[in-house]
Amino acid sequence: MTSENASDWRDLAAELPADRAATLARREAKLLQGGMPADQVAALMLDFARAALHDRTFGVLYPDVPVPAGAEAFEWEPHADGSWRRGLHWGSWGAGEPITVDVRRPPAQRRQRQPPDRH
């Protein structure tokens, strides 16, 4: 089976090392417990599994591990029709800088607040 025609992330997870497959399973459980709709979780998990097969999205799959420079991160983006869709964001984080993506909160709420300009 190739990642392009897989219909379920578990099919792809069978090709991953056990620790990565377990990480994906924990991520799925957290997303479902957080209230994300099951069909959206399934689509996101399929993306994560495909990426894990190619050793990408390291910071998303392993949020406590430093992200290699040029790693990819998935985020959910709100759209005008009220739905949330996956967006693929490229990053150029330096080595040793951890990143965590919280898909349960809108992007604006995840950003750090900037201090006000003082003139």
PDB file of C-alpha atoms in Angstrom:
ATOM      1  CA  MET A   1       0.000   0.000   0.000  1.00  0.00           C
ATOM      2  CA  THR A   2       1.223   3.489  -0.746  1.00  0.00           C
ATOM      3  CA  SER A   3       0.488   6.590   1.278  1.00  0.00           C
ATOM      4  CA  GLU A   4      -1.330   8.099  -1.705  1.00  0.00           C
ATOM      5  CA  ASN A   5      -4.101   5.481  -1.750  1.00  0.00           C
ATOM      6  CA  ALA A   6      -4.433   4.659   1.947  1.00  0.00           C
ATOM      7  CA  SER A   7      -7.919   5.271   3.299  1.00  0.00           C
ATOM      8  CA  ASP A   8      -7.160   4.910   6.995  1.00  0.00           C
ATOM      9  CA  TRP A   9      -4.166   6.075   8.995  1.00  0.00           C
ATOM     10  CA  ARG A  10      -3.955   2.730  10.778  1.00  0.00           C
ATOM     11  CA  ASP A  11      -3.090   1.057   7.458  1.00  0.00           C
ATOM     12  CA  LEU A  12      -0.080   3.339   7.187  1.00  0.00           C
ATOM     13  CA  ALA A  13       0.770   3.093  10.884  1.00  0.00           C
ATOM     14  CA  ALA A  14       1.398  -0.621  10.394  1.00  0.00           C
ATOM     15  CA  GLU A  15       4.442   0.395   8.327  1.00  0.00           C
ATOM     16  CA  LEU A  16       5.791   2.705  11.049  1.00  0.00           C
ATOM     17  CA  PRO A  17       7.999   1.856  14.024  1.00  0.00           C
ATOM     18  CA  ALA A  18       5.878   0.917  17.049  1.00  0.00           C
ATOM     19  CA  ASP A  19       6.720   4.102  18.983  1.00  0.00           C
ATOM     20  CA  ARG A  20       5.554   6.332  16.138  1.00  0.00           C
ATOM     21  CA  ALA A  21       2.345   4.355  15.657  1.00  0.00           C
ATOM     22  CA  ALA A  22       1.666   4.633  19.396  1.00  0.00           C
ATOM     23  CA  THR A  23       2.274   8.386  19.251  1.00  0.00           C
ATOM     24  CA  LEU A  24      -0.265   8.687  16.448  1.00  0.00           C
ATOM     25  CA  ALA A  25      -2.816   6.682  18.426  1.00  0.00           C
ATOM     26  CA  ARG A  26      -2.375   8.962  21.451  1.00  0.00           C
ATOM     27  CA  ARG A  27      -2.735  12.029  19.220  1.00  0.00           C
ATOM     28  CA  GLU A  28      -5.977  10.665  17.747  1.00  0.00           C
ATOM     29  CA  ALA A  29      -7.404  10.016  21.215  1.00  0.00           C
ATOM     30  CA  LYS A  30      -6.550  13.550  22.374  1.00  0.00           C
ATOM     31  CA  LEU A  31      -8.157  15.145  19.324  1.00  0.00           C
ATOM     32  CA  LEU A  32     -11.341  13.115  19.739  1.00  0.00           C
ATOM     33  CA  GLN A  33     -11.468  13.873  23.472  1.00  0.00           C
ATOM     34  CA  GLY A  34     -10.967  17.545  22.640  1.00  0.00           C
ATOM     35  CA  GLY A  35     -14.181  17.546  20.639  1.00  0.00           C
ATOM     36  CA  MET A  36     -12.893  17.619  17.069  1.00  0.00           C
ATOM     37  CA  PRO A  37     -15.354  15.852  14.722  1.00  0.00           C
ATOM     38  CA  ALA A  38     -14.354  12.263  13.962  1.00  0.00           C
ATOM     39  CA  ASP A  39     -14.227  12.780  10.188  1.00  0.00           C
ATOM     40  CA  GLN A  40     -11.842  15.706  10.614  1.00  0.00           C
ATOM     41  CA  VAL A  41      -9.693  13.715  13.031  1.00  0.00           C
ATOM     42  CA  ALA A  42      -9.555  10.832  10.542  1.00  0.00           C
ATOM     43  CA  ALA A  43      -8.393  13.137   7.741  1.00  0.00           C
ATOM     44  CA  LEU A  44      -5.806  14.807   9.955  1.00  0.00           C
ATOM     45  CA  MET A  45      -4.490  11.487  11.237  1.00  0.00           C
ATOM     46  CA  LEU A  46      -4.132  10.225   7.666  1.00  0.00           C
ATOM     47  CA  ASP A  47      -2.024  13.294   6.885  1.00  0.00           C
ATOM     48  CA  PHE A  48       0.074  12.741  10.023  1.00  0.00           C
ATOM     49  CA  ALA A  49       0.636   9.070   9.126  1.00  0.00           C
ATOM     50  CA  ARG A  50       1.613   9.923   5.550  1.00  0.00           C
ATOM     51  CA  ALA A  51       4.022  12.541   6.837  1.00  0.00           C
ATOM     52  CA  ALA A  52       5.472  10.163   9.436  1.00  0.00           C
ATOM     53  CA  LEU A  53       6.301   7.695   6.682  1.00  0.00           C
ATOM     54  CA  HIS A  54       8.403  10.402   5.098  1.00  0.00           C
ATOM     55  CA  ASP A  55       9.846  11.602   8.449  1.00  0.00           C
ATOM     56  CA  ARG A  56       8.128  14.984   8.290  1.00  0.00           C
ATOM     57  CA  THR A  57       5.972  16.978  10.740  1.00  0.00           C
ATOM     58  CA  PHE A  58       8.400  15.966  13.452  1.00  0.00           C
ATOM     59  CA  GLY A  59       7.242  18.684  15.827  1.00  0.00           C
ATOM     60  CA  VAL A  60       3.586  17.794  15.389  1.00  0.00           C
ATOM     61  CA  LEU A  61       4.119  14.114  16.037  1.00  0.00           C
ATOM     62  CA  TYR A  62       6.717  14.627  18.745  1.00  0.00           C
ATOM     63  CA  PRO A  63       5.981  18.026  20.344  1.00  0.00           C
ATOM     64  CA  ASP A  64       8.585  17.641  23.094  1.00  0.00           C
ATOM     65  CA  VAL A  65      11.451  17.059  20.680  1.00  0.00           C
ATOM     66  CA  PRO A  66      13.319  19.896  18.938  1.00  0.00           C
ATOM     67  CA  VAL A  67      12.148  20.489  15.381  1.00  0.00           C
ATOM     68  CA  PRO A  68      14.700  20.204  12.608  1.00  0.00           C
ATOM     69  CA  ALA A  69      15.140  23.325  10.482  1.00  0.00           C
ATOM     70  CA  GLY A  70      12.725  23.324   7.556  1.00  0.00           C
ATOM     71  CA  ALA A  71      10.234  20.965   9.194  1.00  0.00           C
ATOM     72  CA  GLU A  72       6.550  21.113   8.302  1.00  0.00           C
ATOM     73  CA  ALA A  73       3.622  21.793  10.617  1.00  0.00           C
ATOM     74  CA  PHE A  74      -0.075  21.274  10.024  1.00  0.00           C
ATOM     75  CA  GLU A  75      -2.601  23.760  11.351  1.00  0.00           C
ATOM     76  CA  TRP A  76      -6.358  24.006  11.083  1.00  0.00           C
ATOM     77  CA  GLU A  77      -7.671  27.183   9.510  1.00  0.00           C
ATOM     78  CA  PRO A  78     -11.193  28.594   9.841  1.00  0.00           C
ATOM     79  CA  HIS A  79     -13.007  29.283   6.578  1.00  0.00           C
ATOM     80  CA  ALA A  80     -15.894  31.602   5.744  1.00  0.00           C
ATOM     81  CA  ASP A  81     -18.424  28.744   5.720  1.00  0.00           C
ATOM     82  CA  GLY A  82     -17.643  28.010   9.377  1.00  0.00           C
ATOM     83  CA  SER A  83     -15.635  24.857   8.704  1.00  0.00           C
ATOM     84  CA  TRP A  84     -12.069  24.204   9.734  1.00  0.00           C
ATOM     85  CA  ARG A  85      -9.691  22.893   7.108  1.00  0.00           C
ATOM     86  CA  ARG A  86      -6.152  21.679   7.179  1.00  0.00           C
ATOM     87  CA  GLY A  87      -3.484  24.033   5.995  1.00  0.00           C
ATOM     88  CA  LEU A  88       0.119  23.071   5.443  1.00  0.00           C
ATOM     89  CA  HIS A  89       2.518  25.610   6.833  1.00  0.00           C
ATOM     90  CA  TRP A  90       6.213  25.529   6.116  1.00  0.00           C
ATOM     91  CA  GLY A  91       8.515  26.616   8.871  1.00  0.00           C
ATOM     92  CA  SER A  92      12.173  27.426   9.094  1.00  0.00           C
ATOM     93  CA  TRP A  93      12.582  27.011  12.829  1.00  0.00           C
ATOM     94  CA  GLY A  94      16.120  26.763  14.021  1.00  0.00           C
ATOM     95  CA  ALA A  95      17.412  23.540  15.454  1.00  0.00           C
ATOM     96  CA  GLY A  96      16.541  23.170  19.115  1.00  0.00           C
ATOM     97  CA  GLU A  97      13.396  25.307  18.982  1.00  0.00           C
ATOM     98  CA  PRO A  98      10.388  23.191  19.991  1.00  0.00           C
ATOM     99  CA  ILE A  99       7.001  23.733  18.359  1.00  0.00           C
ATOM    100  CA  THR A 100       3.588  22.458  19.350  1.00  0.00           C
ATOM    101  CA  VAL A 101       0.476  22.781  17.209  1.00  0.00           C
ATOM    102  CA  ASP A 102      -2.829  22.892  19.092  1.00  0.00           C
ATOM    103  CA  VAL A 103      -5.494  22.119  16.507  1.00  0.00           C
ATOM    104  CA  ARG A 104      -8.354  22.716  18.955  1.00  0.00           C
ATOM    105  CA  ARG A 105      -7.931  26.475  19.055  1.00  0.00           C
ATOM    106  CA  PRO A 106      -8.184  29.016  16.240  1.00  0.00           C
ATOM    107  CA  PRO A 107      -4.806  30.274  14.972  1.00  0.00           C
ATOM    108  CA  ALA A 108      -5.346  33.776  16.383  1.00  0.00           C
ATOM    109  CA  GLN A 109      -5.653  32.345  19.890  1.00  0.00           C
ATOM    110  CA  ARG A 110      -2.450  30.336  19.477  1.00  0.00           C
ATOM    111  CA  ARG A 111      -0.274  33.284  18.562  1.00  0.00           C
ATOM    112  CA  GLN A 112       1.740  34.966  21.231  1.00  0.00           C
ATOM    113  CA  ARG A 113       0.626  38.450  22.086  1.00  0.00           C
ATOM    114  CA  GLN A 114       2.972  41.191  21.029  1.00  0.00           C
ATOM    115  CA  PRO A 115       3.829  43.909  23.546  1.00  0.00           C
ATOM    116  CA  PRO A 116       2.299  47.280  22.667  1.00  0.00           C
ATOM    117  CA  ASP A 117       4.494  49.823  20.913  1.00  0.00           C
ATOM    118  CA  ARG A 118       5.714  52.508  23.244  1.00  0.00           C
ATOM    119  CA  HIS A 119       6.449  55.827  21.657  1.00  0.00           C
TER     120      HIS A 119
END
